[in-house]
mmCIF file of C-alpha atoms in Angstrom:
data_model
loop_
_atom_site.group_PDB
_atom_site.id
_atom_site.type_symbol
_atom_site.label_atom_id
_atom_site.label_comp_id
_atom_site.label_asym_id
_atom_site.label_seq_id
_atom_site.Cartn_x
_atom_site.Cartn_y
_atom_site.Cartn_z
ATOM 1 C CA MET A 1336 -15.925 -0.673 10.143
ATOM 2 C CA ALA A 1337 -18.468 2.165 12.105
ATOM 3 C CA ALA A 1338 -14.949 3.380 12.954
ATOM 4 C CA ILE A 1339 -13.133 4.370 9.498
ATOM 5 C CA LYS A 1340 -13.898 7.465 8.269
ATOM 6 C CA GLN A 1341 -13.272 9.245 5.080
ATOM 7 C CA GLY A 1342 -10.036 11.775 5.671
ATOM 8 C CA THR A 1343 -6.162 11.205 5.527
ATOM 9 C CA LEU A 1344 -4.276 9.064 7.344
ATOM 10 C CA ASN A 1345 -0.526 8.651 7.881
ATOM 11 C CA LEU A 1346 0.140 5.355 6.931
ATOM 12 C CA GLY A 1347 4.169 5.677 8.315
ATOM 13 C CA ARG A 1348 8.143 6.180 7.511
ATOM 14 C CA TRP A 1349 10.258 3.847 6.680
ATOM 15 C CA THR A 1350 13.724 2.926 4.714
ATOM 16 C CA VAL A 1351 13.428 0.745 1.854
ATOM 17 C CA ASP A 1352 16.632 -1.436 3.108
ATOM 18 C CA ARG A 1353 18.259 -4.264 1.802
ATOM 19 C CA ARG A 1354 16.356 -6.372 4.734
ATOM 20 C CA PHE A 1355 12.733 -5.391 3.037
ATOM 21 C CA LEU A 1356 14.228 -5.918 -0.459
ATOM 22 C CA GLU A 1357 14.812 -9.597 0.292
ATOM 23 C CA GLY A 1358 11.678 -9.864 2.129
ATOM 24 C CA TYR A 1359 9.889 -9.342 -0.793
ATOM 25 C CA LEU A 1360 11.972 -10.942 -3.043
ATOM 26 C CA ASP A 1361 11.991 -14.033 -1.008
ATOM 27 C CA ALA A 1362 7.587 -13.213 -0.815
ATOM 28 C CA THR A 1363 7.719 -13.416 -4.436
ATOM 29 C CA PHE A 1364 9.969 -16.228 -5.271
ATOM 30 C CA ASP A 1365 12.004 -13.544 -7.649
ATOM 31 C CA ALA A 1366 15.322 -14.765 -7.914
ATOM 32 C CA SER A 1367 16.590 -11.867 -10.632
ATOM 33 C CA PRO A 1368 19.598 -10.070 -9.076
ATOM 34 C CA ILE A 1369 18.676 -6.827 -10.995
ATOM 35 C CA TYR A 1370 17.348 -4.950 -8.293
ATOM 36 C CA GLU A 1371 20.422 -5.906 -5.919
ATOM 37 C CA GLU A 1372 22.807 -5.015 -8.952
ATOM 38 C CA LEU A 1373 20.753 -1.674 -9.715
ATOM 39 C CA GLY A 1374 20.674 -0.725 -6.077
ATOM 40 C CA VAL A 1375 17.042 -0.271 -6.454
ATOM 41 C CA VAL A 1376 13.183 -1.690 -4.907
ATOM 42 C CA PRO A 1377 10.781 -3.453 -7.412
ATOM 43 C CA PRO A 1378 7.868 -1.105 -7.607
ATOM 44 C CA LEU A 1379 5.308 -3.509 -6.645
ATOM 45 C CA ALA A 1380 7.105 -3.538 -3.095
ATOM 46 C CA LEU A 1381 6.407 0.032 -2.348
ATOM 47 C CA ALA A 1382 2.263 -0.072 -3.675
ATOM 48 C CA ALA A 1383 2.582 -3.528 -1.629
ATOM 49 C CA ARG A 1384 4.146 -2.010 1.495
ATOM 50 C CA ALA A 1385 2.061 0.579 1.234
ATOM 51 C CA ILE A 1386 -1.876 -1.562 1.371
ATOM 52 C CA GLY A 1387 -0.080 -3.761 3.992
ATOM 53 C CA ALA A 1388 0.534 -0.632 5.910
ATOM 54 C CA LEU A 1389 -3.142 0.629 5.054
ATOM 55 C CA LEU A 1390 -4.848 -3.033 6.132
ATOM 56 C CA GLU A 1391 -3.215 -2.762 9.661
ATOM 57 C CA GLU A 1392 -4.118 0.818 9.817
ATOM 58 C CA LEU A 1393 -8.173 -0.095 9.515
ATOM 59 C CA SER A 1394 -7.744 -3.574 11.231
ATOM 60 C CA LEU A 1395 -10.761 -4.832 8.358
ATOM 61 C CA PRO A 1396 -12.377 -7.923 9.368
ATOM 62 C CA ALA A 1397 -11.398 -11.996 8.372
ATOM 63 C CA GLY A 1398 -12.301 -11.833 4.663
ATOM 64 C CA THR A 1399 -11.174 -8.349 3.581
ATOM 65 C CA VAL A 1400 -10.694 -8.683 -0.532
ATOM 66 C CA HIS A 1401 -8.461 -5.618 -1.801
ATOM 67 C CA ALA A 1402 -10.441 -5.641 -5.425
ATOM 68 C CA ALA A 1403 -8.504 -2.728 -7.713
ATOM 69 C CA GLN A 1404 -5.309 -1.242 -8.220
ATOM 70 C CA GLU A 1405 -3.776 1.557 -10.064
ATOM 71 C CA LEU A 1406 -0.532 2.714 -10.211
ATOM 72 C CA ASP A 1407 1.581 5.202 -11.115
ATOM 73 C CA TYR A 1408 5.358 5.446 -10.542
ATOM 74 C CA LYS A 1409 7.558 8.727 -10.708
ATOM 75 C CA ARG A 1410 11.220 6.499 -10.455
ATOM 76 C CA LEU A 1411 12.638 4.180 -9.147
ATOM 77 C CA VAL A 1412 13.311 4.346 -4.876
ATOM 78 C CA LYS A 1413 16.937 3.329 -4.025
ATOM 79 C CA LEU A 1414 17.863 0.854 -1.194
ATOM 80 C CA GLY A 1415 18.335 2.784 1.904
ATOM 81 C CA GLU A 1416 15.975 5.977 0.977
ATOM 82 C CA GLU A 1417 13.660 7.002 3.396
ATOM 83 C CA VAL A 1418 9.883 7.310 1.690
ATOM 84 C CA THR A 1419 6.899 8.334 3.378
ATOM 85 C CA CYS A 1420 3.098 6.969 2.810
ATOM 86 C CA MET A 1421 -0.181 9.168 3.413
ATOM 87 C CA ALA A 1422 -3.740 7.617 2.340
ATOM 88 C CA ASN A 1423 -7.214 9.246 1.829
ATOM 89 C CA LEU A 1424 -10.066 7.134 2.213
ATOM 90 C CA SER A 1425 -12.107 8.816 -1.114
ATOM 91 C CA ARG A 1426 -14.935 7.010 -0.464
ATOM 92 C CA LEU A 1427 -16.858 4.759 2.052
ATOM 93 C CA SER A 1428 -19.855 2.212 1.321
ATOM 94 C CA THR A 1429 -22.254 -0.265 1.570
ATOM 95 C CA ARG A 1430 -23.489 -2.642 -0.805
ATOM 96 C CA GLY A 1431 -25.581 -5.580 0.131
ATOM 97 C CA ASP A 1432 -23.049 -7.701 2.747
ATOM 98 C CA TRP A 1433 -19.987 -5.755 1.405
ATOM 99 C CA HIS A 1434 -18.900 -2.800 2.278
ATOM 100 C CA PHE A 1435 -16.200 -1.064 -0.379
ATOM 101 C CA ILE A 1436 -13.346 1.505 0.677
ATOM 102 C CA ALA A 1437 -12.367 3.479 -1.904
ATOM 103 C CA VAL A 1438 -8.709 4.770 -1.055
ATOM 104 C CA SER A 1439 -5.667 6.983 -2.981
ATOM 105 C CA PHE A 1440 -1.705 7.021 -1.746
ATOM 106 C CA THR A 1441 0.830 8.781 -2.220
ATOM 107 C CA MET A 1442 4.581 7.588 -1.566
ATOM 108 C CA SER A 1443 7.086 10.792 -1.063
ATOM 109 C CA GLY A 1444 10.846 10.220 -0.541
ATOM 110 C CA LYS A 1445 12.742 12.507 1.628
ATOM 111 C CA ASP A 1446 12.488 15.812 -0.357
ATOM 112 C CA GLY A 1447 8.975 15.447 -0.710
ATOM 113 C CA GLN A 1448 8.444 14.188 -4.438
ATOM 114 C CA VAL A 1449 6.010 11.790 -4.892
ATOM 115 C CA LEU A 1450 7.581 8.208 -5.716
ATOM 116 C CA VAL A 1451 4.398 6.201 -6.038
ATOM 117 C CA GLY A 1452 1.011 7.245 -6.108
ATOM 118 C CA GLY A 1453 -2.013 4.858 -6.301
ATOM 119 C CA LYS A 1454 -5.408 3.756 -5.889
ATOM 120 C CA SER A 1455 -6.975 1.077 -4.137
ATOM 121 C CA THR A 1456 -10.721 -0.381 -3.969
ATOM 122 C CA VAL A 1457 -10.751 -2.525 -0.784
ATOM 123 C CA LEU A 1458 -13.509 -4.809 -0.467
ATOM 124 C CA ALA A 1459 -14.668 -5.875 3.268
ATOM 125 C CA PRO A 1460 -17.495 -7.834 4.780
ATOM 126 C CA ALA A 1461 -20.439 -6.502 6.677
ATOM 127 C CA SER A 1462 -20.324 -7.478 10.157
ATOM 128 C CA GLU A 1463 -23.919 -8.978 11.247
ATOM 129 C CA SER A 1464 -23.799 -7.176 13.769
ATOM 130 C CA GLU A 1465 -23.722 -3.459 11.806
ATOM 131 C CA GLY A 1466 -27.563 -4.592 11.020
ATOM 132 C CA ASP A 1467 -27.323 -4.010 7.284
#
C-alpha cells in the first residue's frame, strides 16, 4: 500500500464492443435483448469496467472490499464507441487494520464529453509488515 499516492491515474482507453457487452451480460446473467436491440452498453457495465481497471492499476491485496459507489450517468454509450477513463485518488487514510481509499473517476467519449462520473470507496487490509 505504501506505493499508492493521491493523484490522477489514467485507467486506459478502450472500445466498448460486442465482446465487452457479451462478457458483461454473461457475467451478470442478463438475458434481456434490449441492449443489443438499441446498440448500447448497460450503464453499470461501464462502472464495472472502471472499477476493474482501478483495482488492476493499484494491485490491491487479497481481501480488498469495494465498499461504496455513487454514479452519475450523462448518456448511454453506443456499441463501438471509444472511451477513456481517468481516476483521481482523493483521500487515503488508515483506520485500524484497514486502508480507506476514496476515488473519483470520469469516463469520457472520444470528443472529451463526460459519459459517466462516479465516486468509490475501497477498503484494503493493512499488511502486518506496515507496522500498523
